Amino acid sequence: MTQVHEDDDTRLSEYELHWWCRLLLLVGYETTASQIGYMVAKVLAHPDQLAKLRADLSLVPSAVEEVLRFKLLNGSLSMLRYVTDDIEVGGVTVPKGTSVIPAVESANWDESVFCCPHEFDVARPSNYHLTFSVGPHFCIGASLARLELQIVLDTLLRRFPGLRLAVPAAELGRSEGTLIGGLLRIPVEW
């Protein structure tokens, strides 16, 4: 039984604590499971980057960040946001109170931030992507997702040094009609 109570109401109630724990487990499972499959396929589809990783496993955290930058966990659109002050974007004033849905993928491929953003580079330096958002909207599960992805990638590379795709990457089918998306199957050989 969980016991979290405080008189000044600054802590989570028992209901809120259970709700957040369920949310983290449910949302964290589907998004991470989908991202694991995408990560494996992405790395195996780039033999030059796979060779870099196999030669230097210290690049695993960097490779995970590149996968996260390259393919968002939940598609290319972010959640609805509201502009709190008049701001200028691309020469256009967006007035306070306007609702916007940012395309995070666009920010993650911004050429003014990322050199050659359309190239998959497991050793990309200063990879400050927005996949997990930023500020008050930063994903509470980001650290867990990163750790899970790093453990999976490191373990696969160590245990299966000959791991490779069994079909061309272009033949990997995507699941349709789901919120998160993902690949239907990833046939591999080793």
N, C-alpha and C. Protein backbone atom coordinates (compact mmCIF):
# COMPACT_ATOMS: atom_id res chain seq x y z
N MET A 1 0.84 -1.19 0.00
CA MET A 1 0.00 0.00 0.00
C MET A 1 0.88 1.24 0.00
N THR A 2 0.52 2.22 -0.78
CA THR A 2 1.28 3.46 -0.88
C THR A 2 0.73 4.48 0.10
N GLN A 3 1.63 5.13 0.81
CA GLN A 3 1.19 6.15 1.74
C GLN A 3 1.96 7.43 1.48
N VAL A 4 1.33 8.33 0.74
CA VAL A 4 1.92 9.63 0.44
C VAL A 4 0.88 10.68 0.75
N HIS A 5 1.07 11.36 1.86
CA HIS A 5 0.10 12.39 2.28
C HIS A 5 0.87 13.56 2.87
N GLU A 6 0.33 14.74 2.68
CA GLU A 6 0.92 15.94 3.28
C GLU A 6 -0.19 16.96 3.43
N ASP A 7 -0.19 17.66 4.55
CA ASP A 7 -1.27 18.60 4.84
C ASP A 7 -1.35 19.76 3.87
N ASP A 8 -0.21 20.26 3.39
CA ASP A 8 -0.25 21.45 2.53
C ASP A 8 -0.54 21.11 1.06
N ASP A 9 -0.83 19.84 0.78
CA ASP A 9 -1.27 19.41 -0.55
C ASP A 9 -0.23 19.66 -1.66
N THR A 10 1.06 19.63 -1.31
CA THR A 10 2.09 19.83 -2.34
C THR A 10 2.62 18.51 -2.88
N ARG A 11 2.23 17.41 -2.26
CA ARG A 11 2.68 16.11 -2.74
C ARG A 11 1.54 15.42 -3.45
N LEU A 12 1.86 14.37 -4.18
CA LEU A 12 0.85 13.61 -4.89
C LEU A 12 -0.04 12.84 -3.92
N SER A 13 -1.33 12.82 -4.21
CA SER A 13 -2.23 11.99 -3.43
C SER A 13 -1.98 10.54 -3.81
N GLU A 14 -2.54 9.61 -3.07
CA GLU A 14 -2.38 8.20 -3.40
C GLU A 14 -2.93 7.91 -4.80
N TYR A 15 -4.09 8.47 -5.11
CA TYR A 15 -4.69 8.30 -6.43
C TYR A 15 -3.76 8.85 -7.52
N GLU A 16 -3.22 10.06 -7.30
CA GLU A 16 -2.34 10.67 -8.30
C GLU A 16 -1.07 9.86 -8.49
N LEU A 17 -0.52 9.36 -7.40
CA LEU A 17 0.70 8.56 -7.48
C LEU A 17 0.46 7.29 -8.28
N HIS A 18 -0.64 6.60 -8.01
CA HIS A 18 -0.98 5.40 -8.76
C HIS A 18 -1.22 5.73 -10.23
N TRP A 19 -1.92 6.83 -10.50
CA TRP A 19 -2.21 7.24 -11.87
C TRP A 19 -0.92 7.47 -12.64
N TRP A 20 0.04 8.21 -12.06
CA TRP A 20 1.31 8.50 -12.73
C TRP A 20 2.14 7.24 -12.92
N CYS A 21 2.13 6.35 -11.95
CA CYS A 21 2.88 5.10 -12.09
C CYS A 21 2.31 4.27 -13.23
N ARG A 22 0.98 4.15 -13.31
CA ARG A 22 0.35 3.42 -14.40
C ARG A 22 0.68 4.06 -15.75
N LEU A 23 0.58 5.38 -15.79
CA LEU A 23 0.87 6.09 -17.04
C LEU A 23 2.31 5.82 -17.50
N LEU A 24 3.26 5.93 -16.59
CA LEU A 24 4.66 5.69 -16.96
C LEU A 24 4.87 4.27 -17.46
N LEU A 25 4.27 3.31 -16.80
CA LEU A 25 4.44 1.92 -17.22
C LEU A 25 3.78 1.65 -18.57
N LEU A 26 2.55 2.10 -18.74
CA LEU A 26 1.84 1.83 -19.98
C LEU A 26 2.41 2.59 -21.16
N VAL A 27 2.55 3.89 -21.02
CA VAL A 27 3.07 4.70 -22.12
C VAL A 27 4.53 4.38 -22.35
N GLY A 28 5.27 4.20 -21.29
CA GLY A 28 6.69 3.88 -21.42
C GLY A 28 6.94 2.55 -22.08
N TYR A 29 6.05 1.59 -21.87
CA TYR A 29 6.25 0.28 -22.49
C TYR A 29 6.07 0.35 -24.01
N GLU A 30 4.94 0.85 -24.46
CA GLU A 30 4.66 0.83 -25.89
C GLU A 30 5.65 1.70 -26.67
N THR A 31 5.94 2.88 -26.16
CA THR A 31 6.86 3.76 -26.88
C THR A 31 8.26 3.16 -26.93
N THR A 32 8.73 2.63 -25.82
CA THR A 32 10.09 2.08 -25.80
C THR A 32 10.17 0.80 -26.62
N ALA A 33 9.17 -0.07 -26.53
CA ALA A 33 9.17 -1.30 -27.32
C ALA A 33 9.22 -0.97 -28.82
N SER A 34 8.44 0.00 -29.23
CA SER A 34 8.44 0.42 -30.62
C SER A 34 9.79 1.00 -31.01
N GLN A 35 10.35 1.82 -30.13
CA GLN A 35 11.63 2.47 -30.43
C GLN A 35 12.77 1.46 -30.46
N ILE A 36 12.70 0.42 -29.64
CA ILE A 36 13.73 -0.62 -29.67
C ILE A 36 13.77 -1.26 -31.05
N GLY A 37 12.62 -1.63 -31.56
CA GLY A 37 12.57 -2.23 -32.89
C GLY A 37 13.10 -1.30 -33.96
N TYR A 38 12.66 -0.04 -33.90
CA TYR A 38 13.13 0.93 -34.88
C TYR A 38 14.65 1.10 -34.76
N MET A 39 15.16 1.18 -33.53
CA MET A 39 16.60 1.38 -33.32
C MET A 39 17.39 0.22 -33.92
N VAL A 40 16.97 -1.00 -33.65
CA VAL A 40 17.69 -2.16 -34.18
C VAL A 40 17.69 -2.12 -35.70
N ALA A 41 16.54 -1.87 -36.30
CA ALA A 41 16.45 -1.82 -37.76
C ALA A 41 17.30 -0.68 -38.32
N LYS A 42 17.26 0.48 -37.68
CA LYS A 42 18.00 1.65 -38.18
C LYS A 42 19.51 1.38 -38.14
N VAL A 43 19.99 0.87 -37.03
CA VAL A 43 21.43 0.60 -36.90
C VAL A 43 21.86 -0.48 -37.88
N LEU A 44 21.09 -1.57 -37.99
CA LEU A 44 21.46 -2.66 -38.90
C LEU A 44 21.36 -2.25 -40.36
N ALA A 45 20.53 -1.27 -40.67
CA ALA A 45 20.37 -0.80 -42.06
C ALA A 45 21.50 0.13 -42.49
N HIS A 46 22.38 0.49 -41.56
CA HIS A 46 23.52 1.37 -41.87
C HIS A 46 24.81 0.66 -41.48
N PRO A 47 25.31 -0.20 -42.35
CA PRO A 47 26.50 -1.01 -42.03
C PRO A 47 27.71 -0.19 -41.60
N ASP A 48 27.89 0.99 -42.18
CA ASP A 48 29.04 1.82 -41.79
C ASP A 48 28.90 2.28 -40.34
N GLN A 49 27.70 2.63 -39.92
CA GLN A 49 27.47 3.07 -38.54
C GLN A 49 27.52 1.88 -37.58
N LEU A 50 27.02 0.75 -38.03
CA LEU A 50 27.09 -0.47 -37.24
C LEU A 50 28.54 -0.86 -36.98
N ALA A 51 29.38 -0.72 -37.99
CA ALA A 51 30.81 -1.03 -37.83
C ALA A 51 31.45 -0.10 -36.80
N LYS A 52 31.08 1.19 -36.82
CA LYS A 52 31.60 2.13 -35.82
C LYS A 52 31.23 1.69 -34.41
N LEU A 53 29.97 1.28 -34.25
CA LEU A 53 29.50 0.84 -32.93
C LEU A 53 30.21 -0.43 -32.48
N ARG A 54 30.35 -1.37 -33.38
CA ARG A 54 31.03 -2.62 -33.02
C ARG A 54 32.48 -2.38 -32.64
N ALA A 55 33.11 -1.41 -33.28
CA ALA A 55 34.51 -1.09 -32.99
C ALA A 55 34.66 -0.30 -31.70
N ASP A 56 33.61 0.41 -31.29
CA ASP A 56 33.69 1.26 -30.11
C ASP A 56 32.33 1.33 -29.41
N LEU A 57 32.11 0.42 -28.47
CA LEU A 57 30.82 0.36 -27.77
C LEU A 57 30.57 1.58 -26.88
N SER A 58 31.58 2.41 -26.67
CA SER A 58 31.34 3.64 -25.91
C SER A 58 30.46 4.61 -26.70
N LEU A 59 30.24 4.32 -27.99
CA LEU A 59 29.37 5.15 -28.82
C LEU A 59 27.88 4.80 -28.65
N VAL A 60 27.57 3.78 -27.87
CA VAL A 60 26.17 3.36 -27.71
C VAL A 60 25.28 4.50 -27.23
N PRO A 61 25.64 5.25 -26.18
CA PRO A 61 24.77 6.37 -25.77
C PRO A 61 24.55 7.39 -26.89
N SER A 62 25.61 7.69 -27.62
CA SER A 62 25.50 8.64 -28.73
C SER A 62 24.61 8.07 -29.83
N ALA A 63 24.73 6.78 -30.09
CA ALA A 63 23.90 6.14 -31.11
C ALA A 63 22.42 6.19 -30.72
N VAL A 64 22.14 5.98 -29.45
CA VAL A 64 20.75 6.06 -28.97
C VAL A 64 20.21 7.47 -29.16
N GLU A 65 21.01 8.47 -28.85
CA GLU A 65 20.56 9.86 -29.04
C GLU A 65 20.29 10.14 -30.52
N GLU A 66 21.12 9.58 -31.39
CA GLU A 66 20.92 9.80 -32.83
C GLU A 66 19.64 9.11 -33.30
N VAL A 67 19.38 7.91 -32.80
CA VAL A 67 18.14 7.22 -33.14
C VAL A 67 16.95 8.04 -32.65
N LEU A 68 17.04 8.57 -31.44
CA LEU A 68 15.95 9.39 -30.89
C LEU A 68 15.75 10.66 -31.71
N ARG A 69 16.85 11.27 -32.15
CA ARG A 69 16.74 12.47 -32.98
C ARG A 69 16.11 12.14 -34.32
N PHE A 70 16.53 11.02 -34.87
CA PHE A 70 16.12 10.66 -36.21
C PHE A 70 14.67 10.22 -36.29
N LYS A 71 14.20 9.49 -35.30
CA LYS A 71 12.83 8.96 -35.31
C LYS A 71 12.20 9.19 -33.94
N LEU A 72 11.22 10.06 -33.93
CA LEU A 72 10.53 10.35 -32.68
C LEU A 72 9.77 9.14 -32.18
N LEU A 73 9.64 9.06 -30.87
CA LEU A 73 8.93 7.94 -30.26
C LEU A 73 7.45 7.92 -30.64
N ASN A 74 6.85 9.07 -30.80
CA ASN A 74 5.40 9.09 -31.03
C ASN A 74 5.02 9.87 -32.29
N GLY A 75 5.80 9.74 -33.32
CA GLY A 75 5.46 10.43 -34.57
C GLY A 75 6.04 11.83 -34.63
N SER A 76 5.70 12.54 -35.67
CA SER A 76 6.35 13.82 -35.91
C SER A 76 5.67 15.01 -35.25
N LEU A 77 4.49 14.83 -34.73
CA LEU A 77 3.80 15.97 -34.13
C LEU A 77 3.84 15.91 -32.61
N SER A 78 3.98 17.06 -32.02
CA SER A 78 3.99 17.17 -30.58
C SER A 78 2.56 17.36 -30.08
N MET A 79 2.43 17.54 -28.82
CA MET A 79 1.12 17.81 -28.23
C MET A 79 0.78 19.29 -28.42
N LEU A 80 -0.48 19.59 -28.27
CA LEU A 80 -0.96 20.96 -28.39
C LEU A 80 -0.28 21.84 -27.36
N ARG A 81 0.18 23.00 -27.79
CA ARG A 81 0.80 23.99 -26.89
C ARG A 81 0.11 25.33 -27.11
N TYR A 82 0.20 26.19 -26.11
CA TYR A 82 -0.39 27.53 -26.20
C TYR A 82 0.71 28.56 -26.06
N VAL A 83 0.70 29.56 -26.92
CA VAL A 83 1.69 30.62 -26.90
C VAL A 83 1.35 31.56 -25.74
N THR A 84 2.32 31.76 -24.84
CA THR A 84 2.07 32.58 -23.64
C THR A 84 2.42 34.05 -23.83
N ASP A 85 3.21 34.36 -24.84
CA ASP A 85 3.56 35.74 -25.19
C ASP A 85 3.64 35.83 -26.71
N ASP A 86 3.43 37.01 -27.24
CA ASP A 86 3.63 37.18 -28.68
C ASP A 86 5.06 36.77 -29.02
N ILE A 87 5.22 35.93 -30.04
CA ILE A 87 6.56 35.52 -30.46
C ILE A 87 6.65 35.63 -31.98
N GLU A 88 7.86 35.76 -32.47
CA GLU A 88 8.07 35.80 -33.91
C GLU A 88 8.73 34.51 -34.34
N VAL A 89 8.15 33.87 -35.34
CA VAL A 89 8.69 32.63 -35.88
C VAL A 89 8.75 32.78 -37.39
N GLY A 90 9.94 32.75 -37.93
CA GLY A 90 10.09 32.85 -39.38
C GLY A 90 9.52 34.13 -39.97
N GLY A 91 9.63 35.23 -39.23
CA GLY A 91 9.13 36.51 -39.72
C GLY A 91 7.64 36.72 -39.53
N VAL A 92 6.98 35.81 -38.87
CA VAL A 92 5.53 35.91 -38.63
C VAL A 92 5.29 35.99 -37.12
N THR A 93 4.45 36.94 -36.71
CA THR A 93 4.13 37.05 -35.29
C THR A 93 3.01 36.08 -34.94
N VAL A 94 3.29 35.25 -33.94
CA VAL A 94 2.28 34.33 -33.41
C VAL A 94 1.77 34.96 -32.13
N PRO A 95 0.51 35.38 -32.10
CA PRO A 95 0.00 36.12 -30.95
C PRO A 95 -0.22 35.25 -29.71
N LYS A 96 -0.06 35.88 -28.57
CA LYS A 96 -0.31 35.25 -27.29
C LYS A 96 -1.71 34.61 -27.31
N GLY A 97 -1.82 33.40 -26.75
CA GLY A 97 -3.10 32.71 -26.70
C GLY A 97 -3.35 31.78 -27.87
N THR A 98 -2.50 31.84 -28.90
CA THR A 98 -2.65 30.97 -30.06
C THR A 98 -2.29 29.54 -29.67
N SER A 99 -3.04 28.58 -30.18
CA SER A 99 -2.67 27.18 -29.97
C SER A 99 -1.84 26.72 -31.16
N VAL A 100 -0.80 25.97 -30.87
CA VAL A 100 0.10 25.47 -31.91
C VAL A 100 0.40 23.99 -31.64
N ILE A 101 0.71 23.28 -32.71
CA ILE A 101 1.19 21.90 -32.59
C ILE A 101 2.54 21.86 -33.29
N PRO A 102 3.61 21.93 -32.51
CA PRO A 102 4.94 21.97 -33.13
C PRO A 102 5.30 20.65 -33.81
N ALA A 103 6.00 20.74 -34.91
CA ALA A 103 6.53 19.56 -35.59
C ALA A 103 7.96 19.36 -35.10
N VAL A 104 8.10 18.54 -34.07
CA VAL A 104 9.40 18.34 -33.43
C VAL A 104 10.41 17.76 -34.41
N GLU A 105 9.95 16.90 -35.30
CA GLU A 105 10.85 16.31 -36.28
C GLU A 105 11.57 17.40 -37.08
N SER A 106 10.86 18.47 -37.39
CA SER A 106 11.45 19.58 -38.11
C SER A 106 12.59 20.20 -37.29
N ALA A 107 12.36 20.38 -36.00
CA ALA A 107 13.41 20.93 -35.14
C ALA A 107 14.59 19.98 -35.04
N ASN A 108 14.32 18.68 -34.99
CA ASN A 108 15.39 17.70 -34.87
C ASN A 108 16.22 17.56 -36.15
N TRP A 109 15.73 18.12 -37.24
CA TRP A 109 16.47 18.07 -38.50
C TRP A 109 16.86 19.47 -38.96
N ASP A 110 16.89 20.41 -38.06
CA ASP A 110 17.22 21.81 -38.37
C ASP A 110 18.69 21.91 -38.76
N GLU A 111 18.95 22.35 -39.98
CA GLU A 111 20.32 22.46 -40.49
C GLU A 111 21.15 23.50 -39.76
N SER A 112 20.50 24.46 -39.10
CA SER A 112 21.26 25.45 -38.34
C SER A 112 21.72 24.88 -36.99
N VAL A 113 21.19 23.71 -36.61
CA VAL A 113 21.57 23.07 -35.35
C VAL A 113 22.38 21.81 -35.59
N PHE A 114 21.99 21.04 -36.61
CA PHE A 114 22.62 19.74 -36.87
C PHE A 114 23.30 19.75 -38.24
N CYS A 115 24.58 19.43 -38.26
CA CYS A 115 25.30 19.30 -39.51
C CYS A 115 24.79 18.05 -40.23
N CYS A 116 24.43 18.18 -41.49
CA CYS A 116 23.93 17.07 -42.30
C CYS A 116 22.84 16.29 -41.54
N PRO A 117 21.73 16.95 -41.20
CA PRO A 117 20.71 16.32 -40.35
C PRO A 117 20.05 15.09 -40.94
N HIS A 118 20.06 14.91 -42.25
CA HIS A 118 19.42 13.75 -42.86
C HIS A 118 20.33 12.53 -42.90
N GLU A 119 21.57 12.70 -42.43
CA GLU A 119 22.51 11.57 -42.36
C GLU A 119 22.45 10.97 -40.97
N PHE A 120 22.42 9.65 -40.90
CA PHE A 120 22.41 8.92 -39.63
C PHE A 120 23.85 8.77 -39.17
N ASP A 121 24.20 9.38 -38.03
CA ASP A 121 25.58 9.41 -37.54
C ASP A 121 25.60 9.05 -36.06
N VAL A 122 26.04 7.83 -35.75
CA VAL A 122 26.04 7.37 -34.36
C VAL A 122 27.06 8.09 -33.48
N ALA A 123 27.94 8.86 -34.08
CA ALA A 123 28.93 9.61 -33.32
C ALA A 123 28.65 11.12 -33.37
N ARG A 124 27.41 11.51 -33.67
CA ARG A 124 27.06 12.93 -33.80
C ARG A 124 27.37 13.65 -32.49
N PRO A 125 28.17 14.71 -32.56
CA PRO A 125 28.47 15.48 -31.34
C PRO A 125 27.33 16.45 -31.01
N SER A 126 27.20 16.80 -29.76
CA SER A 126 26.23 17.81 -29.30
C SER A 126 24.85 17.58 -29.90
N ASN A 127 24.29 16.43 -29.62
CA ASN A 127 23.01 16.03 -30.21
C ASN A 127 21.86 16.50 -29.30
N TYR A 128 21.54 17.78 -29.38
CA TYR A 128 20.52 18.36 -28.52
C TYR A 128 19.16 18.34 -29.22
N HIS A 129 18.62 17.13 -29.41
CA HIS A 129 17.33 16.97 -30.07
C HIS A 129 16.19 17.30 -29.09
N LEU A 130 15.00 17.42 -29.64
CA LEU A 130 13.83 17.75 -28.83
C LEU A 130 12.84 16.60 -28.73
N THR A 131 13.29 15.40 -28.96
CA THR A 131 12.40 14.25 -28.95
C THR A 131 11.60 14.13 -27.66
N PHE A 132 12.24 14.44 -26.54
CA PHE A 132 11.55 14.35 -25.24
C PHE A 132 11.00 15.70 -24.79
N SER A 133 10.97 16.67 -25.67
CA SER A 133 10.52 18.03 -25.39
C SER A 133 11.57 18.74 -24.53
N VAL A 134 11.15 19.83 -23.90
CA VAL A 134 12.07 20.64 -23.10
C VAL A 134 11.25 21.44 -22.10
N GLY A 135 11.89 21.90 -21.05
CA GLY A 135 11.22 22.75 -20.06
C GLY A 135 10.14 22.00 -19.30
N PRO A 136 9.03 22.67 -19.01
CA PRO A 136 7.99 22.03 -18.19
C PRO A 136 7.32 20.84 -18.89
N HIS A 137 7.50 20.71 -20.19
CA HIS A 137 6.90 19.60 -20.93
C HIS A 137 7.87 18.44 -21.14
N PHE A 138 9.06 18.51 -20.53
CA PHE A 138 10.05 17.45 -20.70
C PHE A 138 9.49 16.12 -20.22
N CYS A 139 9.69 15.08 -20.98
CA CYS A 139 9.15 13.75 -20.70
C CYS A 139 9.72 13.19 -19.40
N ILE A 140 8.83 12.85 -18.50
CA ILE A 140 9.24 12.32 -17.20
C ILE A 140 9.92 10.96 -17.34
N GLY A 141 9.67 10.25 -18.43
CA GLY A 141 10.26 8.93 -18.64
C GLY A 141 11.50 8.93 -19.51
N ALA A 142 12.04 10.10 -19.84
CA ALA A 142 13.18 10.19 -20.76
C ALA A 142 14.39 9.40 -20.28
N SER A 143 14.74 9.52 -19.02
CA SER A 143 15.92 8.82 -18.51
C SER A 143 15.74 7.31 -18.58
N LEU A 144 14.54 6.84 -18.24
CA LEU A 144 14.27 5.40 -18.31
C LEU A 144 14.33 4.92 -19.75
N ALA A 145 13.72 5.64 -20.67
CA ALA A 145 13.74 5.24 -22.08
C ALA A 145 15.18 5.18 -22.61
N ARG A 146 15.97 6.19 -22.29
CA ARG A 146 17.37 6.21 -22.76
C ARG A 146 18.13 5.01 -22.21
N LEU A 147 17.96 4.75 -20.93
CA LEU A 147 18.67 3.64 -20.30
C LEU A 147 18.27 2.31 -20.94
N GLU A 148 16.97 2.10 -21.14
CA GLU A 148 16.50 0.86 -21.76
C GLU A 148 17.07 0.69 -23.16
N LEU A 149 17.05 1.75 -23.94
CA LEU A 149 17.58 1.68 -25.31
C LEU A 149 19.07 1.39 -25.31
N GLN A 150 19.81 2.02 -24.40
CA GLN A 150 21.25 1.78 -24.32
C GLN A 150 21.56 0.35 -23.93
N ILE A 151 20.83 -0.17 -22.95
CA ILE A 151 21.06 -1.55 -22.51
C ILE A 151 20.77 -2.53 -23.64
N VAL A 152 19.67 -2.34 -24.34
CA VAL A 152 19.31 -3.23 -25.45
C VAL A 152 20.38 -3.19 -26.53
N LEU A 153 20.76 -2.00 -26.97
CA LEU A 153 21.73 -1.90 -28.06
C LEU A 153 23.08 -2.49 -27.66
N ASP A 154 23.56 -2.15 -26.49
CA ASP A 154 24.84 -2.68 -26.01
C ASP A 154 24.79 -4.21 -25.91
N THR A 155 23.72 -4.74 -25.35
CA THR A 155 23.59 -6.18 -25.18
C THR A 155 23.52 -6.89 -26.53
N LEU A 156 22.73 -6.37 -27.47
CA LEU A 156 22.65 -7.00 -28.79
C LEU A 156 24.00 -7.02 -29.50
N LEU A 157 24.71 -5.91 -29.42
CA LEU A 157 26.02 -5.84 -30.11
C LEU A 157 27.03 -6.78 -29.48
N ARG A 158 26.97 -6.95 -28.17
CA ARG A 158 27.91 -7.85 -27.48
C ARG A 158 27.54 -9.33 -27.71
N ARG A 159 26.27 -9.66 -27.58
CA ARG A 159 25.85 -11.06 -27.65
C ARG A 159 25.73 -11.59 -29.07
N PHE A 160 25.47 -10.71 -30.03
CA PHE A 160 25.29 -11.13 -31.42
C PHE A 160 26.17 -10.28 -32.33
N PRO A 161 27.48 -10.51 -32.30
CA PRO A 161 28.39 -9.65 -33.09
C PRO A 161 28.15 -9.72 -34.59
N GLY A 162 27.49 -10.76 -35.08
CA GLY A 162 27.22 -10.87 -36.51
C GLY A 162 25.79 -10.49 -36.87
N LEU A 163 25.07 -9.87 -35.95
CA LEU A 163 23.66 -9.53 -36.19
C LEU A 163 23.52 -8.66 -37.43
N ARG A 164 22.55 -9.02 -38.29
CA ARG A 164 22.30 -8.26 -39.51
C ARG A 164 20.83 -8.46 -39.92
N LEU A 165 20.32 -7.55 -40.72
CA LEU A 165 18.98 -7.69 -41.26
C LEU A 165 18.93 -8.86 -42.22
N ALA A 166 17.85 -9.64 -42.18
CA ALA A 166 17.68 -10.77 -43.08
C ALA A 166 16.98 -10.36 -44.38
N VAL A 167 16.43 -9.15 -44.40
CA VAL A 167 15.75 -8.62 -45.58
C VAL A 167 16.24 -7.19 -45.78
N PRO A 168 16.10 -6.64 -46.97
CA PRO A 168 16.45 -5.23 -47.16
C PRO A 168 15.58 -4.34 -46.26
N ALA A 169 16.16 -3.27 -45.76
CA ALA A 169 15.43 -2.36 -44.86
C ALA A 169 14.15 -1.84 -45.49
N ALA A 170 14.14 -1.66 -46.80
CA ALA A 170 12.95 -1.14 -47.49
C ALA A 170 11.77 -2.11 -47.40
N GLU A 171 12.03 -3.37 -47.08
CA GLU A 171 10.96 -4.37 -46.98
C GLU A 171 10.37 -4.48 -45.59
N LEU A 172 10.88 -3.72 -44.63
CA LEU A 172 10.33 -3.78 -43.28
C LEU A 172 9.00 -3.03 -43.25
N GLY A 173 7.95 -3.71 -42.89
CA GLY A 173 6.62 -3.12 -42.89
C GLY A 173 6.29 -2.42 -41.58
N ARG A 174 5.58 -1.31 -41.69
CA ARG A 174 5.17 -0.54 -40.52
C ARG A 174 3.78 -0.96 -40.07
N SER A 175 3.55 -0.93 -38.76
CA SER A 175 2.21 -1.22 -38.26
C SER A 175 1.33 -0.01 -38.53
N GLU A 176 0.12 -0.26 -38.89
CA GLU A 176 -0.83 0.79 -39.23
C GLU A 176 -1.90 0.91 -38.16
N GLY A 177 -2.44 2.10 -37.99
CA GLY A 177 -3.57 2.30 -37.10
C GLY A 177 -3.24 2.34 -35.63
N THR A 178 -1.97 2.48 -35.28
CA THR A 178 -1.61 2.61 -33.86
C THR A 178 -1.09 4.00 -33.60
N LEU A 179 -1.22 4.44 -32.38
CA LEU A 179 -0.75 5.77 -32.01
C LEU A 179 0.76 5.89 -32.15
N ILE A 180 1.47 4.89 -31.70
CA ILE A 180 2.92 4.96 -31.66
C ILE A 180 3.55 4.55 -32.99
N GLY A 181 2.95 3.62 -33.70
CA GLY A 181 3.56 3.14 -34.93
C GLY A 181 4.54 2.04 -34.62
N GLY A 182 5.52 1.89 -35.44
CA GLY A 182 6.51 0.84 -35.22
C GLY A 182 6.59 -0.07 -36.43
N LEU A 183 7.46 -1.04 -36.33
CA LEU A 183 7.66 -2.00 -37.41
C LEU A 183 6.93 -3.30 -37.07
N LEU A 184 6.35 -3.93 -38.07
CA LEU A 184 5.61 -5.17 -37.85
C LEU A 184 6.52 -6.30 -37.42
N ARG A 185 7.65 -6.41 -38.11
CA ARG A 185 8.63 -7.45 -37.77
C ARG A 185 9.99 -7.01 -38.28
N ILE A 186 11.02 -7.53 -37.67
CA ILE A 186 12.38 -7.20 -38.07
C ILE A 186 13.15 -8.51 -38.18
N PRO A 187 13.11 -9.14 -39.35
CA PRO A 187 13.84 -10.40 -39.52
C PRO A 187 15.35 -10.15 -39.47
N VAL A 188 16.04 -10.91 -38.63
CA VAL A 188 17.49 -10.76 -38.50
C VAL A 188 18.17 -12.12 -38.61
N GLU A 189 19.46 -12.06 -38.88
CA GLU A 189 20.33 -13.25 -38.91
C GLU A 189 21.58 -12.92 -38.11
N TRP A 190 22.31 -13.96 -37.71
CA TRP A 190 23.60 -13.73 -37.05
C TRP A 190 24.52 -14.90 -37.27
